[in-house]
Coordinates of C-alpha atoms in Angstrom, one line a residue:
X1 CA -2.4 -9.2 22.3
X2 CA -0.5 -8.5 19.0
X3 CA -2.2 -6.7 16.1
X4 CA -2.8 -9.2 13.4
X5 CA -2.1 -8.0 9.8
X6 CA -2.5 -9.3 6.3
X7 CA -0.5 -7.3 3.8
X8 CA -1.5 -7.1 0.2
X9 CA 1.2 -5.7 -2.1
X10 CA 2.5 -5.2 -5.6
X11 CA 6.1 -4.7 -4.4
X12 CA 7.3 -1.9 -5.4
X13 CA 10.0 -0.1 -3.3
X14 CA 7.5 1.6 -1.1
X15 CA 5.7 -1.7 -0.6
X16 CA 9.0 -3.1 0.6
X17 CA 9.4 -0.4 3.1
X18 CA 5.8 -0.9 4.3
X19 CA 6.5 -4.5 4.9
X20 CA 9.7 -3.7 6.8
X21 CA 7.9 -1.3 9.1
X22 CA 5.4 -4.0 10.0
X23 CA 8.1 -6.5 10.7
X24 CA 10.0 -4.0 12.9
X25 CA 7.0 -3.6 15.3
X26 CA 7.1 -5.9 18.3
X27 CA 3.3 -5.7 18.8
X28 CA 2.5 -6.7 15.2
X29 CA 2.0 -10.2 13.9
X30 CA 2.0 -10.5 10.1
X31 CA -0.2 -13.5 9.3
X32 CA 0.7 -13.5 5.6
X33 CA 1.6 -11.4 2.6
X34 CA -0.6 -11.6 -0.6
X35 CA 0.8 -10.5 -4.0
X36 CA -1.0 -8.8 -6.9
X37 CA -0.1 -7.5 -10.3
X38 CA 0.6 -3.8 -10.2
X39 CA 4.0 -2.1 -10.1
X40 CA 5.3 -5.1 -11.9
X41 CA 4.1 -8.6 -12.8
X42 CA 2.8 -10.8 -10.0
X43 CA 5.8 -13.2 -10.6
X44 CA 8.2 -10.3 -9.9
X45 CA 6.1 -9.2 -6.9
X46 CA 6.5 -12.7 -5.4
X47 CA 10.2 -12.6 -5.9
X48 CA 10.5 -9.1 -4.4
X49 CA 8.5 -10.0 -1.3
X50 CA 10.7 -13.0 -0.6
X51 CA 13.7 -10.8 -1.0
X52 CA 12.4 -8.4 1.6
X53 CA 11.6 -11.3 4.0
X54 CA 15.0 -12.7 3.5
X55 CA 16.7 -9.4 4.3
X56 CA 14.5 -9.2 7.4
X57 CA 15.2 -12.8 8.4
X58 CA 11.4 -13.6 8.2
X59 CA 11.0 -16.2 5.5
X60 CA 8.7 -18.0 8.0
X61 CA 5.9 -15.6 6.9
X62 CA 3.8 -17.2 4.2
X63 CA 3.5 -15.6 0.8
X64 CA 0.6 -16.1 -1.5
X65 CA 0.1 -15.6 -5.3
X66 CA -2.8 -13.4 -6.2
X67 CA -4.3 -12.0 -9.4
X68 CA -2.0 -11.6 -12.4
X69 CA -4.2 -9.1 -14.2
X70 CA -6.9 -6.5 -13.5
X71 CA -10.6 -7.5 -13.5
X72 CA -11.4 -5.6 -16.7
X73 CA -8.8 -2.9 -17.3
X74 CA -5.8 -3.1 -19.6
X75 CA -2.7 -4.1 -17.6
X76 CA -0.3 -1.4 -16.7
X77 CA 2.9 -1.4 -14.7
X78 CA 5.2 1.2 -13.1
X79 CA 8.4 0.1 -14.9
X80 CA 9.3 3.7 -15.8
X81 CA 9.4 4.6 -12.1
X82 CA 10.4 1.4 -10.1
X83 CA 12.2 -0.5 -12.9
X84 CA 10.9 -3.4 -14.9
X85 CA 11.2 -5.8 -11.8
X86 CA 9.7 -3.2 -9.3
X87 CA 13.0 -3.2 -7.4
X88 CA 15.1 -0.9 -9.5
X89 CA 16.4 -3.8 -11.7
X90 CA 18.9 -4.6 -9.1
X91 CA 19.9 -8.3 -9.5
X92 CA 20.0 -10.7 -6.6
X93 CA 21.7 -14.0 -7.5
X94 CA 20.9 -15.3 -4.0
X95 CA 17.2 -14.5 -4.1
X96 CA 14.9 -17.1 -2.3
X97 CA 13.3 -19.7 -4.5
X98 CA 9.7 -19.3 -5.6
X99 CA 9.2 -22.8 -4.2
X100 CA 8.6 -21.0 -0.9
X101 CA 5.4 -19.5 -2.3
X102 CA 2.3 -21.2 -0.8
X103 CA 0.1 -23.4 -2.9
X104 CA -3.1 -21.7 -1.6
X105 CA -4.3 -18.7 -3.6
X106 CA -4.1 -15.3 -2.1
X107 CA -7.9 -14.8 -2.0
X108 CA -8.5 -18.0 -0.1
X109 CA -5.7 -17.2 2.3
X110 CA -7.3 -13.9 3.2
X111 CA -10.7 -15.6 3.7
X112 CA -9.1 -18.3 5.9
X113 CA -7.1 -15.9 8.0
X114 CA -10.1 -13.7 8.7
X115 CA -12.4 -16.6 9.4
X116 CA -9.9 -18.1 11.8
X117 CA -9.5 -14.7 13.6
X118 CA -12.9 -13.0 13.3
X119 CA -12.8 -9.4 14.4
X120 CA -9.1 -9.4 14.9
X121 CA -7.4 -9.0 11.5
X122 CA -6.5 -5.7 9.9
X123 CA -5.9 -5.8 6.1
X124 CA -3.4 -3.4 4.6
X125 CA -3.5 -3.0 0.9
X126 CA -0.7 -1.1 -0.9
X127 CA -1.5 -2.5 -4.4
X128 CA -4.3 -2.3 -6.9
X129 CA -7.3 -3.7 -5.2
X130 CA -7.8 -6.8 -7.5
X131 CA -7.2 -9.4 -4.8
X132 CA -9.5 -7.7 -2.4
X133 CA -12.3 -7.4 -4.9
X134 CA -12.1 -11.1 -5.8
X135 CA -12.0 -12.0 -2.1
X136 CA -15.2 -10.2 -1.2
X137 CA -17.0 -11.8 -4.2
X138 CA -15.9 -15.2 -2.9
X139 CA -17.0 -14.4 0.6
X140 CA -19.5 -11.4 0.8
X141 CA -19.4 -11.6 4.6
X142 CA -15.7 -11.0 4.8
X143 CA -15.8 -7.3 5.6
X144 CA -18.1 -7.8 8.6
X145 CA -15.3 -10.0 10.1
X146 CA -12.4 -7.7 9.4
X147 CA -11.2 -5.4 12.2
X148 CA -10.2 -2.7 9.7
X149 CA -9.0 -2.0 6.2
X150 CA -6.1 0.4 5.3
X151 CA -5.5 1.4 1.7
X152 CA -2.9 3.4 -0.1
X153 CA -4.6 4.6 -3.3
X154 CA -7.0 7.0 -4.9
X155 CA -7.0 10.8 -4.7
X156 CA -9.1 13.6 -3.4
X157 CA -8.5 16.6 -5.7
X158 CA -8.4 14.9 -9.2
X159 CA -4.7 15.2 -9.2
X160 CA -3.3 12.1 -10.8
X161 CA 0.1 10.4 -11.1
X162 CA -0.8 8.0 -13.8
X163 CA -3.6 9.7 -15.7
X164 CA -4.6 13.4 -15.4
X165 CA -7.1 12.6 -12.7
X166 CA -6.1 9.1 -11.5
X167 CA -3.7 7.6 -8.9
X168 CA -1.8 4.4 -10.0
X169 CA -3.4 1.8 -7.8
X170 CA -6.9 2.8 -8.6
X171 CA -6.2 3.4 -12.3
X172 CA -4.6 0.0 -12.6
X173 CA -7.9 -1.6 -11.6
X174 CA -10.8 0.8 -11.4
X175 CA -13.5 -1.9 -11.2
X176 CA -11.7 -3.5 -8.3
X177 CA -11.4 -0.2 -6.4
X178 CA -15.1 0.4 -7.0
X179 CA -16.0 -3.0 -5.6
X180 CA -13.8 -2.7 -2.5
X181 CA -15.1 0.8 -1.6
X182 CA -18.6 -0.4 -2.1
X183 CA -18.6 -3.8 -0.3
X184 CA -16.0 -3.5 2.4
X185 CA -17.9 -1.9 5.3
X186 CA -15.4 -2.3 8.1
X187 CA -13.6 0.8 9.4
X188 CA -11.6 2.0 6.4
X189 CA -8.7 4.4 6.2
X190 CA -7.2 5.7 3.0
X191 CA -3.8 7.3 2.3
X192 CA -4.3 9.1 -1.0
X193 CA -1.8 10.3 -3.5
X194 CA -2.1 14.0 -2.7
X195 CA -2.0 13.3 1.0
X196 CA 1.3 11.4 0.7
X197 CA 2.8 14.3 -1.4
X198 CA 1.8 16.9 1.2
X199 CA 3.3 14.8 4.0
X200 CA 6.5 13.7 2.1
X201 CA 9.8 13.9 3.8
X202 CA 12.8 16.1 2.7
X203 CA 15.5 14.5 0.6
X204 CA 17.9 15.3 3.4
X205 CA 16.1 12.7 5.6
X206 CA 16.6 10.1 2.8
X207 CA 20.3 10.7 3.0
X208 CA 20.3 10.4 6.8
X209 CA 18.2 7.3 6.6
X210 CA 20.6 5.6 4.2
X211 CA 23.6 6.7 6.3
X212 CA 22.7 4.0 8.8
X213 CA 24.7 1.7 6.6
X214 CA 22.9 -1.4 7.8
X215 CA 22.2 -4.4 5.6
X216 CA 18.5 -3.3 5.4
X217 CA 19.2 0.4 4.6
X218 CA 21.7 -0.6 1.9
X219 CA 19.1 -2.9 0.4
X220 CA 16.5 -0.1 0.3
X221 CA 19.1 2.4 -1.1
X222 CA 20.0 0.1 -3.9
X223 CA 16.5 -0.9 -5.0
X224 CA 15.3 2.8 -4.8
X225 CA 18.1 4.3 -6.9
X226 CA 16.0 4.4 -10.1
X227 CA 12.9 5.8 -8.4
X228 CA 14.9 8.5 -6.5
X229 CA 16.5 9.6 -9.7
X230 CA 13.1 9.8 -11.4
X231 CA 11.5 11.7 -8.5
X232 CA 14.4 14.3 -8.5
X233 CA 14.3 14.9 -12.2
X234 CA 13.1 18.2 -13.6
X235 CA 10.5 16.4 -15.7
X236 CA 8.9 14.8 -12.6
X237 CA 8.9 18.1 -10.6
X238 CA 7.4 20.0 -13.5
X239 CA 4.5 17.6 -13.8
X240 CA 3.9 17.4 -10.1
X241 CA 2.6 20.6 -8.7
X242 CA 2.2 19.1 -5.2
X243 CA 6.0 19.2 -4.7
X244 CA 6.6 15.7 -3.5
X245 CA 10.1 15.0 -2.1
X246 CA 11.0 11.7 -0.5
X247 CA 7.5 10.0 -0.8
X248 CA 7.1 6.4 0.4
X249 CA 3.4 6.3 -0.5
X250 CA 2.6 2.8 0.8
X251 CA 4.4 3.3 4.1
X252 CA 1.9 5.8 5.3
X253 CA -1.0 3.3 5.1
X254 CA 1.2 0.8 7.0
X255 CA 2.2 3.4 9.6
X256 CA -1.5 4.2 10.2
X257 CA -2.3 0.5 10.6
X258 CA 0.4 -0.4 13.1
X259 CA -0.5 2.6 15.3
X260 CA -4.3 2.0 15.2
X261 CA -6.4 1.2 18.2
X262 CA -9.6 0.5 16.4
X263 CA -11.5 -0.5 19.5
X264 CA -10.7 2.8 21.3
X265 CA -11.0 4.8 18.0
X266 CA -7.5 6.1 18.6
X267 CA -4.6 6.5 16.1
X268 CA -1.6 8.4 17.4
X269 CA -0.1 8.6 13.8
X270 CA -3.1 10.2 12.1
X271 CA -3.4 13.8 13.4
X272 CA -6.1 15.0 11.0
X273 CA -8.6 13.2 8.8
X274 CA -12.0 13.7 7.1
X275 CA -14.8 11.1 7.2
X276 CA -16.8 10.9 4.0
X277 CA -18.5 8.4 1.6
X278 CA -16.6 7.6 -1.5
X279 CA -16.8 5.8 -4.8
X280 CA -14.7 5.4 -8.0
X281 CA -15.5 6.8 -11.5
X282 CA -15.6 4.0 -14.1
X283 CA -16.8 5.7 -17.2
X284 CA -15.2 9.1 -17.6
X285 CA -12.9 9.8 -20.6
X286 CA -10.4 11.6 -18.5
X287 CA -11.6 10.6 -15.0
X288 CA -11.7 6.8 -15.1
X289 CA -10.2 5.5 -11.9
X290 CA -10.6 8.8 -10.0
X291 CA -11.9 8.5 -6.4
X292 CA -15.0 10.6 -5.8
X293 CA -15.8 12.1 -2.4
X294 CA -19.5 12.6 -1.6
X295 CA -19.6 15.7 0.5
X296 CA -23.2 16.4 -0.8
X297 CA -24.5 13.0 0.4
X298 CA -25.7 12.1 -3.1
X299 CA -24.6 8.5 -2.9
X300 CA -26.8 7.8 0.1
X301 CA -24.2 5.5 1.5
X302 CA -24.2 4.5 5.1
X303 CA -20.5 3.5 5.0
X304 CA -18.0 6.2 5.2
X305 CA -14.2 6.1 5.1
X306 CA -11.5 8.1 6.8
X307 CA -9.3 10.1 4.4
X308 CA -6.0 10.9 6.0
X309 CA -5.0 14.6 5.9
X310 CA -2.1 15.0 8.3
X311 CA 0.1 12.6 10.2
X312 CA 2.9 12.8 12.9
X313 CA 6.0 13.0 10.6
X314 CA 8.4 12.8 13.5
X315 CA 6.8 9.4 14.4
X316 CA 7.0 8.4 10.8
X317 CA 10.7 9.1 10.5
X318 CA 11.3 7.2 13.7
X319 CA 9.4 4.2 12.3
X320 CA 11.4 4.3 9.1
X321 CA 14.7 4.4 11.0
X322 CA 13.7 1.5 13.1
X323 CA 12.6 -0.5 10.0
X324 CA 16.2 -0.6 8.7
X325 CA 18.1 -1.2 11.9

């Protein structure tokens, strides 16, 4: 039986690569892709997802429009890193029409997919968690019917990439992150900012990856040109003591999902993790949006999450190569 996935994105170059990984796996069925404001506007996210599906010859996969703004927070985007359109401001005169976007809203699509496949669907979120927060408020029983949830977001050591202490996806909608980590009680796996930095790949792999010279690798090379230049700049390195190199943050969450055997409690991709209860700070002057790990059991939460620590990087590289063949 194929693994059934719903992918929630704010595409984003690394979201694009995450989608491509899922589509390259023969034992994975992508039920649908839901889109959320984040790296760029939800309108651009929809366009970007359709561009990825076109390059992968998978425009049969339904795409859904989700939330266009955070629940409470001021809207922020990552235009300084990914470009104003999220894809490096690389024009595509032959991009698919937005007429392909489904009429059904993203939140209802998630509910319907899960209800039609109870206990079978894994949800992978590589975006601010707005869509997921709205979904669980519409259907509070949703998480009991999900097989698992995989998230790229948050942090473990108060090292931020957007604020001093906050990672982008959680800072972009702290209330949504709080709701999701509070109300989704299915098995939950989180790829945090510090984790992706410590497991980043050398830039030499990036050059090797693009040297495949396929239509897909050339697509990723073009849309990632701005973010690569930014990541290799002295300014970025000076403000990032973790020493990230080629870091496709969202792809780690997807790699964990497609290699998961939830029933057997096995994941060949994750080699080390820590299980702990978590929440999100909503009120701190400097710490709003920061994920908090409860090692002292002060939260009295029954539900814990798995925080990824180390992964099989050789497997990861192989998956990235297969994704652009």
